[in-house]
Short mmCIF file of C-alpha atoms in Angstrom, two decimals:
data_model
loop_
_atom_site.label_atom_id
_atom_site.label_comp_id
_atom_site.label_asym_id
_atom_site.label_seq_id
_atom_site.Cartn_x
_atom_site.Cartn_y
_atom_site.Cartn_z
CA UNK R 1 -179.52 21.10 61.61
CA UNK R 2 -181.04 18.21 59.67
CA UNK R 3 -179.22 16.65 56.71
CA UNK R 4 -181.26 14.59 54.24
CA UNK R 5 -179.37 12.59 51.62
CA UNK R 6 -180.42 10.18 48.92
CA UNK R 7 -180.26 9.54 45.21
CA UNK R 8 -182.07 11.60 42.57
CA UNK R 9 -185.88 11.48 42.45
CA UNK R 10 -186.21 9.70 45.80
CA UNK R 11 -188.24 12.59 47.26
CA UNK R 12 -185.58 14.51 49.20
CA UNK R 13 -186.79 18.00 48.26
CA UNK R 14 -190.42 17.31 49.13
CA UNK R 15 -189.62 15.68 52.47
CA UNK R 16 -187.04 18.32 53.34
CA UNK R 17 -189.65 21.05 52.80
CA UNK R 18 -192.10 19.19 55.04
CA UNK R 19 -189.49 18.75 57.77
CA UNK R 20 -188.44 22.40 57.54
CA UNK R 21 -192.04 23.59 57.84
CA UNK R 22 -192.62 21.33 60.83
CA UNK R 23 -189.52 22.66 62.60
CA UNK R 24 -189.72 26.25 61.40
CA UNK R 25 -186.29 25.85 59.77
CA UNK R 26 -184.83 27.17 56.55
CA UNK R 27 -184.58 24.63 53.73
CA UNK R 28 -181.72 24.49 51.23
CA UNK R 29 -180.48 22.08 48.56
CA UNK R 30 -176.86 21.29 47.79
CA UNK R 31 -177.84 21.84 44.14
CA UNK R 32 -178.04 25.55 44.97
CA UNK R 33 -174.28 25.56 45.62
CA UNK R 34 -173.30 24.05 42.25
CA UNK R 35 -175.38 21.90 39.95
CA UNK R 36 -174.16 18.88 38.00
CA UNK R 37 -175.87 18.27 34.62
CA UNK R 38 -179.48 17.86 35.62
CA UNK R 39 -182.36 15.78 34.39
CA UNK R 40 -182.12 14.98 30.66
CA UNK R 41 -185.82 15.17 29.79
CA UNK R 42 -188.12 17.96 28.71
CA UNK R 43 -190.94 19.40 30.81
CA UNK R 44 -193.21 22.40 30.37
CA UNK R 45 -190.69 24.50 32.33
CA UNK R 46 -187.44 22.82 31.27
CA UNK R 47 -185.75 22.29 27.92
CA UNK R 48 -182.76 19.94 27.89
CA UNK R 49 -179.59 21.93 27.22
CA UNK R 50 -177.25 20.64 24.53
CA UNK R 51 -174.42 20.04 26.99
CA UNK R 52 -176.74 18.02 29.26
CA UNK R 53 -177.86 15.81 26.38
CA UNK R 54 -174.25 15.37 25.27
CA UNK R 55 -173.20 14.45 28.81
CA UNK R 56 -175.62 11.53 29.06
CA UNK R 57 -175.39 10.46 25.42
CA UNK R 58 -171.60 10.31 25.24
CA UNK R 59 -170.65 8.75 28.60
CA UNK R 60 -171.00 5.18 29.79
CA UNK R 61 -172.73 4.48 33.09
CA UNK R 62 -169.34 3.99 34.78
CA UNK R 63 -168.18 7.32 33.38
CA UNK R 64 -171.39 9.01 34.55
CA UNK R 65 -170.82 7.69 38.06
CA UNK R 66 -167.21 8.89 38.02
CA UNK R 67 -168.35 12.29 36.79
CA UNK R 68 -170.93 12.76 39.53
CA UNK R 69 -168.50 11.63 42.25
CA UNK R 70 -165.89 14.05 40.92
CA UNK R 71 -168.48 16.81 41.06
CA UNK R 72 -169.38 16.00 44.66
CA UNK R 73 -165.68 15.85 45.59
CA UNK R 74 -165.26 19.41 44.32
CA UNK R 75 -168.47 20.54 46.00
CA UNK R 76 -167.88 19.00 49.42
CA UNK R 77 -165.64 21.77 50.88
CA UNK R 78 -168.45 24.28 50.26
CA UNK R 79 -171.02 21.96 51.84
CA UNK R 80 -168.80 21.32 54.85
CA UNK R 81 -168.19 25.04 55.28
CA UNK R 82 -171.94 25.72 55.19
CA UNK R 83 -172.74 22.96 57.69
CA UNK R 84 -169.96 23.98 60.06
CA UNK R 85 -170.89 27.67 59.94
CA UNK R 86 -174.59 27.05 60.52
CA UNK R 87 -173.94 24.60 63.36
CA UNK R 88 -171.74 27.20 65.09
CA UNK R 89 -174.46 29.87 65.08
CA UNK R 90 -176.27 30.88 68.25
CA UNK R 91 -178.90 28.44 69.46
CA UNK R 92 -181.52 31.15 68.91
CA UNK R 93 -180.83 31.22 65.17
CA UNK R 94 -183.14 29.62 62.63
CA UNK R 95 -182.22 26.00 62.02
CA UNK R 96 -181.47 24.48 58.63
CA UNK R 97 -182.66 21.46 56.69
CA UNK R 98 -180.08 20.70 53.99
CA UNK R 99 -180.89 18.09 51.35
CA UNK R 100 -179.01 16.70 48.39
CA UNK R 101 -177.40 13.72 46.73
CA UNK R 102 -174.04 15.34 47.45
CA UNK R 103 -174.42 14.41 51.15
CA UNK R 104 -172.33 11.27 50.76
CA UNK R 105 -172.58 9.18 53.97
CA UNK R 106 -168.85 8.67 54.58
CA UNK R 107 -168.21 12.40 54.40
CA UNK R 108 -171.15 13.25 56.64
CA UNK R 109 -170.10 10.62 59.18
CA UNK R 110 -166.71 12.31 59.55
CA UNK R 111 -168.22 15.68 60.41
CA UNK R 112 -167.68 16.89 63.95
CA UNK R 113 -170.50 19.39 64.37
CA UNK R 114 -173.00 19.85 67.23
CA UNK R 115 -176.80 19.85 67.03
CA UNK R 116 -176.84 17.99 63.72
CA UNK R 117 -178.72 14.88 62.62
CA UNK R 118 -178.51 13.06 59.28
CA UNK R 119 -180.79 10.60 57.50
CA UNK R 120 -180.82 9.12 54.00
CA UNK R 121 -183.92 8.34 51.96
CA UNK R 122 -183.89 5.24 49.76
CA UNK R 123 -186.50 3.45 47.69
CA UNK R 124 -186.95 0.67 45.14
CA UNK R 125 -185.41 1.34 41.74
CA UNK R 126 -188.82 0.65 40.21
CA UNK R 127 -190.34 3.67 41.96
CA UNK R 128 -187.58 6.03 40.81
CA UNK R 129 -187.94 4.63 37.29
CA UNK R 130 -191.71 5.21 37.34
CA UNK R 131 -191.25 8.80 38.51
CA UNK R 132 -188.71 9.57 35.80
CA UNK R 133 -190.81 7.89 33.11
CA UNK R 134 -193.84 9.91 34.20
CA UNK R 135 -191.95 13.21 34.40
CA UNK R 136 -190.28 12.65 31.04
CA UNK R 137 -193.40 11.24 29.28
CA UNK R 138 -191.31 8.18 28.42
CA UNK R 139 -193.97 6.43 26.33
CA UNK R 140 -194.27 9.46 24.04
CA UNK R 141 -190.55 10.26 23.97
CA UNK R 142 -188.31 9.79 20.95
CA UNK R 143 -185.73 6.99 20.91
CA UNK R 144 -182.99 9.55 21.56
CA UNK R 145 -184.85 10.99 24.54
CA UNK R 146 -185.41 7.51 25.97
CA UNK R 147 -181.69 6.73 25.72
CA UNK R 148 -180.92 9.82 27.82
CA UNK R 149 -183.51 8.88 30.45
CA UNK R 150 -182.25 5.30 30.53
CA UNK R 151 -178.69 6.51 31.11
CA UNK R 152 -179.85 8.85 33.88
CA UNK R 153 -181.74 6.01 35.55
CA UNK R 154 -178.83 3.59 35.29
CA UNK R 155 -176.55 6.14 36.94
CA UNK R 156 -179.16 6.91 39.61
CA UNK R 157 -179.68 3.23 40.44
CA UNK R 158 -175.93 2.57 40.60
CA UNK R 159 -175.43 5.59 42.83
CA UNK R 160 -178.12 4.42 45.25
CA UNK R 161 -176.68 0.90 45.43
CA UNK R 162 -173.24 2.27 46.31
CA UNK R 163 -174.75 4.69 48.80
CA UNK R 164 -176.81 2.01 50.59
CA UNK R 165 -173.71 -0.16 50.94
CA UNK R 166 -171.90 2.66 52.77
CA UNK R 167 -174.90 3.65 54.90
CA UNK R 168 -175.46 0.11 56.12
CA UNK R 169 -171.75 -0.52 56.70
CA UNK R 170 -171.50 2.60 58.87
CA UNK R 171 -174.80 2.00 60.65
CA UNK R 172 -176.33 5.32 59.59
CA UNK R 173 -180.02 6.20 59.54
CA UNK R 174 -181.81 5.03 56.38
CA UNK R 175 -185.53 5.48 55.72
CA UNK R 176 -187.61 3.72 53.05
CA UNK R 177 -189.34 6.48 51.08
CA UNK R 178 -191.31 4.06 48.93
CA UNK R 179 -193.60 2.45 51.45
CA UNK R 180 -196.75 4.28 50.44
CA UNK R 181 -196.47 6.94 53.13
CA UNK R 182 -197.56 10.50 52.44
CA UNK R 183 -194.97 13.27 52.46
CA UNK R 184 -196.21 14.37 55.89
CA UNK R 185 -195.91 10.83 57.25
CA UNK R 186 -192.39 10.46 55.86
CA UNK R 187 -191.44 13.80 57.39
CA UNK R 188 -192.65 12.50 60.77
CA UNK R 189 -190.52 9.37 60.28
CA UNK R 190 -187.50 11.58 59.55
CA UNK R 191 -188.18 13.66 62.65
CA UNK R 192 -188.43 10.52 64.77
CA UNK R 193 -184.99 9.46 63.49
CA UNK R 194 -183.65 12.94 64.19
CA UNK R 195 -185.02 12.85 67.75
CA UNK R 196 -183.42 9.45 68.32
CA UNK R 197 -180.04 10.76 67.20
CA UNK R 198 -180.13 13.91 69.31
CA UNK R 199 -181.67 12.43 72.48
CA UNK R 200 -179.33 11.98 75.43
CA UNK R 201 -176.39 13.28 73.43
CA UNK R 202 -176.32 10.39 70.95
CA UNK R 203 -174.17 11.06 67.89
CA UNK R 204 -175.95 12.21 64.77
CA UNK R 205 -174.54 9.31 62.79
CA UNK R 206 -177.16 7.03 64.28
CA UNK R 207 -174.63 4.49 65.52
#
């Protein structure tokens, strides 16, 4: 099993799909288990729900961070159950790549499961901001829409800063997803980190 964590819009889903295809594994997102209010900007396939807009408009950045941590606290038992169950399956079973921001490093580091490796993707705040601005057509957005995107970005940047602090303190595997590599190249970097963690019985925490 491969766990891929990171903040929103860092590229987890794309890289997880690449890794899963390379390994012949199934790919899942923690968002499929329970989704917190998602992106607060319109696309051709997505209209911002009223409760999502209200969530970002009414809460401060500190409150948004508290809200998302509370959500992940409630979600973690389901994630842990999934990871534990899949790790206990026969070695001949299809492996799993699980990605999501809910894979908080301290929780993952406490897992005691075999055949599992974990990495976190990080990148410069400027790259995440550029991706959100592009996806949300920031320049053409209304003032109200920009406020929602700005709140989302502030929460995302704060979350990543807190996450990096924990990753580095625990000595976990962290990969820069903003170095100009293609998705395939980043997937290879993830697989190299996975191999290093699983070789010679090393713990998946990367320590």
